[in-house]
Coordinates of N, CA and C in Angstrom, one line a residue:
P294 N 84.7 87.9 129.6 CA 85.2 87.7 128.3 C 85.9 86.3 128.2
A295 N 85.8 85.7 127.1 CA 86.5 84.4 126.9 C 88.0 84.5 126.9
L296 N 88.6 83.6 127.6 CA 90.1 83.6 127.6 C 90.6 82.6 126.6
S297 N 91.5 83.0 125.8 CA 92.0 82.1 124.8 C 93.3 82.6 124.2
L298 N 94.0 81.8 123.5 CA 95.2 82.1 122.8 C 95.2 81.5 121.4
V299 N 95.9 82.1 120.5 CA 96.1 81.5 119.2 C 97.6 81.2 119.2
V300 N 98.0 79.9 119.1 CA 99.5 79.6 119.1 C 99.7 78.9 117.8
T301 N 100.7 79.4 117.1 CA 101.0 79.0 115.7 C 102.5 78.6 115.7
P302 N 102.8 77.4 115.2 CA 104.3 77.0 115.0 C 104.8 77.9 113.9
T303 N 106.1 78.3 114.0 CA 106.8 79.0 113.0 C 107.4 77.9 112.0
R304 N 108.3 78.4 111.1 CA 108.9 77.4 110.2 C 109.9 76.5 111.0
I305 N 110.3 76.9 112.2 CA 111.0 76.0 113.1 C 109.9 75.7 114.2
P306 N 109.2 74.5 114.1 CA 108.0 74.3 114.9 C 108.1 74.4 116.4
D307 N 109.4 74.2 116.9 CA 109.5 74.4 118.4 C 109.4 75.9 118.8
V308 N 109.6 76.8 117.9 CA 109.4 78.2 118.2 C 108.0 78.5 117.8
R309 N 107.3 79.2 118.7 CA 105.8 79.4 118.4 C 105.4 80.9 118.6
R310 N 104.6 81.3 117.7 CA 104.0 82.7 117.7 C 102.8 82.5 118.6
V311 N 102.6 83.4 119.6 CA 101.5 83.4 120.5 C 100.7 84.7 120.3
E312 N 99.4 84.6 120.1 CA 98.6 85.8 120.0 C 97.5 85.8 121.0
P313 N 97.7 86.5 122.1 CA 96.7 86.5 123.2 C 95.4 87.3 122.7
V314 N 94.3 86.9 123.2 CA 93.1 87.7 122.9 C 93.2 89.1 123.5
V315 N 92.8 90.1 122.8 CA 92.9 91.5 123.3 C 91.5 92.0 123.3
H316 N 91.0 92.5 124.4 CA 89.7 93.1 124.6 C 89.8 94.6 124.6
G317 N 89.3 95.2 123.6 CA 89.5 96.7 123.5 C 88.2 97.4 123.3
D318 N 88.1 98.7 123.7 CA 87.0 99.6 123.5 C 87.6 101.0 123.5
A319 N 86.7 101.9 123.6 CA 87.1 103.4 123.5 C 88.1 103.8 124.6
R320 N 88.0 103.0 125.7 CA 88.9 103.4 126.9 C 90.3 102.9 126.7
G321 N 90.5 101.8 125.9 CA 91.8 101.2 125.7 C 91.6 99.7 125.5
F322 N 92.5 98.9 126.1 CA 92.4 97.4 126.0 C 92.9 96.7 127.2
F323 N 92.5 95.4 127.3 CA 93.0 94.5 128.3 C 93.4 93.2 127.6
T324 N 94.5 92.7 128.1 CA 95.0 91.3 127.6 C 95.8 90.7 128.7
E325 N 95.7 89.4 128.8 CA 96.6 88.6 129.7 C 97.9 88.3 129.0
T326 N 99.0 88.8 129.5 CA 100.3 88.5 128.9 C 100.8 87.1 129.2
Y327 N 100.3 86.5 130.3 CA 100.6 85.1 130.6 C 99.6 84.5 131.5
R328 N 99.2 83.3 131.2 CA 98.3 82.6 132.1 C 98.7 81.1 132.0
E329 N 99.4 80.6 133.0 CA 100.1 79.3 132.9 C 99.2 78.2 132.4
N330 N 98.0 78.0 132.8 CA 97.1 76.9 132.4 C 96.8 77.0 130.9
L331 N 96.6 78.2 130.3 CA 96.3 78.3 128.9 C 97.5 78.0 128.1
Y332 N 98.7 78.5 128.5 CA 99.9 78.2 127.8 C 100.3 76.7 127.8
R333 N 100.1 76.1 129.0 CA 100.3 74.6 129.1 C 99.3 73.9 128.1
D334 N 98.1 74.3 128.0 CA 97.1 73.7 127.1 C 97.6 73.7 125.7
H335 N 98.5 74.7 125.3 CA 99.0 74.9 124.0 C 100.4 74.3 123.9
G336 N 100.9 73.5 124.8 CA 102.2 72.9 124.8 C 103.3 73.7 125.2
I337 N 103.1 74.9 125.8 CA 104.1 75.7 126.3 C 104.1 75.5 127.8
D338 N 105.0 74.6 128.2 CA 104.9 74.1 129.6 C 106.2 74.5 130.4
S339 N 106.9 75.5 130.0 CA 108.1 76.0 130.7 C 107.6 76.7 132.0
S340 N 108.4 76.4 133.1 CA 108.1 77.2 134.3 C 109.1 78.4 134.3
F341 N 108.5 79.5 134.4 CA 109.3 80.8 134.3 C 109.7 81.2 135.7
V342 N 111.0 81.6 135.8 CA 111.5 82.0 137.1 C 112.0 83.4 137.2
Q343 N 112.1 84.1 136.0 CA 112.7 85.4 136.0 C 112.0 86.2 134.9
D344 N 111.6 87.5 135.2 CA 111.1 88.4 134.2 C 112.1 89.5 134.0
N345 N 112.3 89.9 132.8 CA 113.3 91.0 132.4 C 112.6 92.0 131.6
L346 N 113.1 93.2 131.7 CA 112.6 94.4 130.9 C 113.8 95.1 130.3
S347 N 113.7 95.3 129.0 CA 114.8 96.0 128.3 C 114.3 97.2 127.6
F348 N 115.1 98.3 127.7 CA 114.7 99.5 126.9 C 115.9 99.7 125.9
S349 N 115.5 100.0 124.7 CA 116.5 100.2 123.6 C 116.1 101.3 122.7
R350 N 117.0 102.0 122.1 CA 116.8 103.0 121.1 C 116.7 102.4 119.7
G351 N 116.2 103.2 118.8 CA 116.1 102.7 117.4 C 117.4 102.3 116.8
N352 N 117.3 101.4 115.9 CA 118.4 100.9 115.1 C 119.4 100.1 115.9
V353 N 119.0 99.6 117.1 CA 119.8 98.7 117.9 C 119.5 97.3 117.6
I354 N 120.6 96.5 117.6 CA 120.4 95.0 117.6 C 121.0 94.5 118.9
R355 N 120.2 93.7 119.6 CA 120.7 93.0 120.8 C 120.7 91.5 120.5
G356 N 121.9 90.9 120.8 CA 121.9 89.4 120.6 C 123.0 89.1 119.6
L357 N 123.1 87.8 119.3 CA 122.2 86.7 119.6 C 122.8 85.9 120.8
H358 N 122.0 85.9 121.9 CA 122.5 85.4 123.2 C 121.9 84.0 123.5
V359 N 122.7 83.2 124.1 CA 122.3 81.9 124.6 C 123.0 81.5 125.8
Q360 N 122.4 80.7 126.7 CA 123.1 80.1 127.9 C 123.2 78.6 127.8
N361 N 124.4 78.1 128.2 CA 124.5 76.7 128.3 C 125.7 76.4 129.2
P362 N 125.6 75.8 130.3 CA 124.4 75.2 130.9 C 123.4 76.3 131.4
S363 N 122.4 75.9 132.1 CA 121.4 76.8 132.6 C 120.6 77.4 131.4
S364 N 120.3 76.6 130.4 CA 119.7 77.1 129.2 C 118.3 77.6 129.6
Q365 N 117.9 78.6 128.8 CA 116.6 79.3 129.1 C 115.6 79.2 127.9
A366 N 114.4 78.8 128.3 CA 113.3 79.1 127.4 C 112.8 80.5 127.7
K367 N 112.3 81.2 126.6 CA 111.9 82.6 126.8 C 110.5 82.8 126.2
L368 N 109.7 83.6 126.8 CA 108.5 84.1 126.2 C 108.7 85.6 126.1
V369 N 108.7 86.2 124.9 CA 109.1 87.6 124.7 C 108.0 88.3 124.1
Y370 N 107.9 89.6 124.4 CA 106.9 90.5 123.8 C 107.3 92.0 124.1
V371 N 106.6 92.8 123.3 CA 106.9 94.3 123.3 C 105.8 95.0 124.1
L372 N 106.2 95.9 125.0 CA 105.3 96.8 125.7 C 105.1 98.1 125.0
Q373 N 106.1 98.6 124.4 CA 106.1 99.9 123.7 C 107.0 99.8 122.5
G374 N 106.6 100.1 121.3 CA 107.4 100.1 120.1 C 107.3 98.9 119.3
E375 N 108.4 98.6 118.5 CA 108.3 97.4 117.6 C 109.7 96.9 117.4
V376 N 109.8 95.5 117.3 CA 111.1 94.9 117.1 C 110.9 93.8 116.0
F377 N 112.0 93.4 115.4 CA 112.1 92.2 114.6 C 112.8 91.2 115.5
D378 N 112.1 90.2 116.0 CA 112.7 89.3 117.0 C 113.1 88.0 116.3
V379 N 114.3 87.5 116.7 CA 114.9 86.3 116.0 C 115.3 85.3 117.0
A380 N 115.1 84.0 116.6 CA 115.6 82.8 117.3 C 116.3 82.0 116.3
V381 N 117.5 81.5 116.8 CA 118.4 80.6 116.0 C 118.6 79.3 116.7
D382 N 118.3 78.2 116.0 CA 118.5 76.9 116.6 C 120.0 76.6 116.7
V383 N 120.5 76.4 118.0 CA 121.9 76.1 118.2 C 122.0 74.7 118.9
R384 N 121.0 73.9 118.8 CA 121.0 72.6 119.4 C 121.8 71.7 118.5
G385 N 123.0 71.3 118.9 CA 123.8 70.4 118.1 C 123.0 69.1 117.8
G386 N 123.0 68.7 116.5 CA 122.3 67.5 116.1 C 120.8 67.7 115.7
S387 N 120.3 68.9 115.9 CA 118.9 69.2 115.5 C 118.8 69.3 114.0
P388 N 117.7 68.8 113.5 CA 117.5 68.9 112.0 C 117.4 70.4 111.5
T389 N 117.1 71.3 112.4 CA 117.1 72.7 112.1 C 118.2 73.5 112.6
F390 N 119.3 72.8 113.0 CA 120.5 73.5 113.5 C 121.0 74.6 112.6
G391 N 121.2 75.8 113.1 CA 121.7 76.9 112.3 C 120.6 77.7 111.6
H392 N 119.3 77.1 111.6 CA 118.2 77.8 111.0 C 117.7 78.9 111.9
W393 N 117.1 79.9 111.3 CA 116.5 81.0 112.1 C 115.1 81.3 111.7
V394 N 114.4 81.9 112.6 CA 113.0 82.4 112.4 C 112.9 83.8 113.0
G395 N 112.2 84.7 112.3 CA 112.0 86.1 112.7 C 110.6 86.5 112.7
E396 N 110.2 87.3 113.7 CA 108.8 87.7 113.8 C 108.8 89.2 114.2
V397 N 107.9 90.0 113.6 CA 107.7 91.4 114.1 C 106.8 91.3 115.3
L398 N 107.3 91.8 116.4 CA 106.5 92.0 117.6 C 106.3 93.4 117.9
S399 N 105.1 93.8 118.3 CA 104.9 95.2 118.6 C 103.9 95.4 119.7
A400 N 103.9 96.6 120.2 CA 102.8 97.0 121.2 C 101.5 97.0 120.5
D401 N 101.4 97.2 119.2 CA 100.1 97.2 118.5 C 99.6 95.8 118.2
N402 N 100.5 94.9 117.8 CA 100.0 93.6 117.4 C 99.9 92.6 118.6
H403 N 100.5 92.9 119.7 CA 100.4 92.1 121.0 C 101.0 90.7 120.8
R404 N 101.7 90.4 119.8 CA 102.2 89.1 119.6 C 103.3 88.8 120.5
Q405 N 103.5 87.5 120.8 CA 104.6 87.1 121.6 C 105.3 86.0 120.8
L406 N 106.5 85.7 121.2 CA 107.2 84.6 120.6 C 107.7 83.7 121.8
F407 N 107.4 82.4 121.7 CA 108.0 81.4 122.6 C 109.2 80.8 122.0
I408 N 110.3 80.9 122.7 CA 111.6 80.4 122.2 C 112.1 79.4 123.2
P409 N 112.1 78.1 122.8 CA 112.5 77.1 123.7 C 114.0 77.1 124.0
Q410 N 114.4 76.3 125.0 CA 115.8 76.1 125.3 C 116.6 75.7 124.1
G411 N 117.9 76.1 124.0 CA 118.7 75.6 122.9 C 118.7 76.6 121.7
F412 N 118.1 77.7 121.9 CA 118.0 78.7 120.8 C 118.8 80.0 121.2
A413 N 119.5 80.6 120.3 CA 120.1 81.9 120.5 C 119.0 82.9 120.2
H414 N 119.0 84.0 120.9 CA 117.9 85.0 120.8 C 118.4 86.4 120.6
G415 N 117.8 87.2 119.8 CA 118.1 88.6 119.6 C 117.0 89.3 119.0
F416 N 117.1 90.7 118.9 CA 116.1 91.5 118.3 C 116.7 92.8 117.7
A417 N 116.0 93.3 116.7 CA 116.4 94.6 116.1 C 115.2 95.5 116.4
V418 N 115.6 96.7 116.9 CA 114.6 97.8 117.2 C 114.2 98.5 115.9
L419 N 112.9 98.4 115.6 CA 112.4 99.1 114.4 C 111.7 100.4 114.6
S420 N 111.4 100.7 115.9 CA 110.8 102.0 116.3 C 111.8 102.9 116.9
E421 N 111.4 104.1 117.2 CA 112.3 105.1 117.8 C 112.9 104.6 119.1
T422 N 112.1 104.0 119.9 CA 112.5 103.3 121.2 C 111.6 102.1 121.3
V423 N 112.1 101.2 122.2 CA 111.2 100.0 122.5 C 111.4 99.6 124.0
L424 N 110.3 99.1 124.6 CA 110.3 98.5 125.9 C 110.0 97.0 125.6
F425 N 110.9 96.1 125.9 CA 110.9 94.7 125.5 C 110.9 93.9 126.8
A426 N 109.9 93.0 126.9 CA 109.7 92.2 128.1 C 109.9 90.7 127.8
Y427 N 110.5 90.0 128.7 CA 110.6 88.6 128.5 C 110.7 87.8 129.8
K428 N 110.0 86.6 129.8 CA 110.1 85.7 130.9 C 111.1 84.6 130.5
C429 N 111.8 84.1 131.6 CA 112.9 83.2 131.4 C 112.7 82.0 132.3
S430 N 113.0 80.8 131.8 CA 112.8 79.5 132.5 C 113.9 79.2 133.5
D431 N 115.0 79.9 133.4 CA 116.2 79.7 134.3 C 116.8 81.1 134.5
Y432 N 117.6 81.2 135.6 CA 118.2 82.5 136.0 C 119.3 82.9 135.0
Y433 N 119.5 84.2 134.9 CA 120.7 84.6 134.1 C 121.9 84.2 134.7
D434 N 122.9 83.7 133.9 CA 124.2 83.2 134.4 C 125.2 83.7 133.4
S435 N 125.9 84.8 133.8 CA 126.9 85.4 132.9 C 128.0 84.4 132.5
G436 N 128.3 83.4 133.4 CA 129.4 82.5 133.1 C 128.9 81.4 132.1
A437 N 127.6 81.3 131.9 CA 127.1 80.3 131.0 C 126.7 80.9 129.6
E438 N 126.7 82.2 129.6 CA 126.2 82.9 128.4 C 127.3 83.0 127.3
F439 N 126.9 82.8 126.1 CA 127.7 83.1 124.9 C 126.9 83.8 123.8
T440 N 127.6 84.4 122.9 CA 127.0 85.2 121.8 C 127.3 84.7 120.5
V441 N 126.3 84.4 119.7 CA 126.5 84.1 118.2 C 126.4 85.4 117.5
R442 N 127.3 85.6 116.5 CA 127.4 86.8 115.7 C 126.0 87.1 115.1
W443 N 125.6 88.4 115.2 CA 124.3 88.8 114.6 C 124.4 88.7 113.1
D444 N 125.5 88.8 112.5 CA 125.7 88.8 111.1 C 126.4 87.5 110.6
D445 N 126.3 86.4 111.3 CA 127.0 85.2 110.9 C 126.5 84.8 109.5
P446 N 127.4 84.8 108.5 CA 126.9 84.5 107.1 C 126.4 83.1 107.0
D447 N 126.8 82.1 107.8 CA 126.3 80.8 107.7 C 124.9 80.7 108.2
V448 N 124.5 81.6 109.1 CA 123.1 81.6 109.6 C 122.2 82.4 108.6
G449 N 122.7 83.6 108.2 CA 122.1 84.4 107.1 C 120.8 85.1 107.5
I450 N 120.8 85.6 108.7 CA 119.6 86.3 109.1 C 119.3 87.6 108.2
E451 N 118.1 87.7 107.8 CA 117.8 88.9 107.0 C 117.2 90.0 107.9
W452 N 118.2 90.7 108.5 CA 117.8 91.8 109.4 C 117.2 93.0 108.6
P453 N 116.2 93.6 109.1 CA 115.6 94.8 108.4 C 116.3 96.1 108.7
L454 N 117.6 96.0 109.2 CA 118.4 97.2 109.5 C 119.7 97.1 108.8
S455 N 120.2 98.3 108.4 CA 121.6 98.3 108.0 C 122.4 99.2 108.9
D456 N 123.6 98.9 109.1 CA 124.5 99.6 110.1 C 123.9 99.8 111.4
P457 N 123.6 98.7 112.1 CA 122.9 98.8 113.4 C 123.9 99.2 114.5
I458 N 123.4 99.6 115.6 CA 124.1 99.9 116.8 C 124.2 98.6 117.7
L459 N 125.4 98.2 118.1 CA 125.7 97.0 118.8 C 126.5 97.3 120.0
S460 N 126.4 96.4 121.0 CA 127.3 96.5 122.2 C 128.6 95.9 121.9
E461 N 129.6 96.1 122.7 CA 130.9 95.5 122.5 C 130.8 94.0 122.5
K462 N 130.0 93.5 123.5 CA 129.8 92.1 123.6 C 129.3 91.5 122.4
D463 N 128.3 92.1 121.8 CA 127.6 91.6 120.6 C 128.5 91.7 119.4
L464 N 129.4 92.7 119.3 CA 130.4 92.8 118.3 C 131.4 91.7 118.3
R465 N 131.7 91.2 119.5 CA 132.7 90.1 119.7 C 132.0 88.7 119.6
G466 N 130.8 88.6 119.2 CA 130.1 87.3 119.1 C 130.9 86.4 118.1
S467 N 130.7 85.1 118.3 CA 131.4 84.1 117.5 C 130.5 83.6 116.3
R468 N 131.1 83.2 115.2 CA 130.3 82.5 114.2 C 129.9 81.1 114.8
L469 N 128.8 80.7 114.4 CA 128.2 79.4 115.0 C 129.2 78.2 114.7
R470 N 129.8 78.2 113.5 CA 130.7 77.1 113.2 C 132.0 77.1 114.0
D471 N 132.3 78.3 114.7 CA 133.5 78.4 115.5 C 133.3 78.1 117.0
I472 N 132.1 77.9 117.4 CA 131.7 77.6 118.8 C 132.0 76.1 119.1
D473 N 132.7 75.9 120.2 CA 133.0 74.5 120.6 C 131.7 73.7 120.6
T474 N 131.7 72.5 120.0 CA 130.5 71.7 119.9 C 130.0 71.3 121.3
E475 N 130.8 71.3 122.3 CA 130.3 71.0 123.7 C 129.4 72.1 124.2
R476 N 129.6 73.3 123.8 CA 128.7 74.4 124.2 C 127.4 74.3 123.5
L477 N 127.3 73.5 122.4 CA 126.1 73.3 121.7 C 125.3 72.0 122.0
R478 N 125.8 71.3 123.0 CA 125.1 70.2 123.5 C 124.3 70.6 124.7
F479 N 123.0 70.2 124.7 CA 122.1 70.7 125.8 C 121.6 69.4 126.5
P480 N 122.4 68.9 127.5 CA 122.0 67.6 128.1 C 120.7 67.7 128.9
D481 N 120.2 68.9 129.3 CA 119.0 69.1 130.0 C 117.8 69.0 129.1
L482 N 118.0 68.9 127.8 CA 116.9 68.9 126.8 C 116.7 67.5 126.3
P483 N 115.4 67.1 125.9 CA 115.2 65.9 125.2 C 116.0 65.8 123.9
A484 N 116.4 64.6 123.5 CA 117.1 64.4 122.3 C 116.2 64.9 121.1
V485 N 116.9 65.6 120.1 CA 116.1 66.1 119.0 C 116.3 65.1 117.8

């Protein structure tokens, strides 16, 4: 079978929706969730060093998480269930600073979202449970991580949930305007 991807820029062009080709028949389906040369051909040239798997119950929101230093690009997708996945540009000086993009990712649509470095990331669980997988371009560093409030009115994310379940850490997230501007400088990224 032919190997291919459809990669589409979102309304923040650095964030891209990825749709791998899925080969299915009466037995089930097969798809490649990552193939370095094909992703590089589509401008996704991050080297991934860590894979993560998250299980969550329905009505949970996780995020919005970002690391700096040790900023991470992420390639995210769903193995079981459905989420509304969100990326927020937190790159100080970016023309899309504070803007967000959201995509429905599910085990049925096989879509992925590529989120470059300098973006806060989070998701809302739309199904009863979800298995959520993601590749990261740098290692997790708890000392470098910070959280942007999921309901920051200046960002204005239109979450498809009301009264979500959140962790203590996510409840303590900061409004983007209250985060020290030094935390929003990403010296390891090209100037925007």
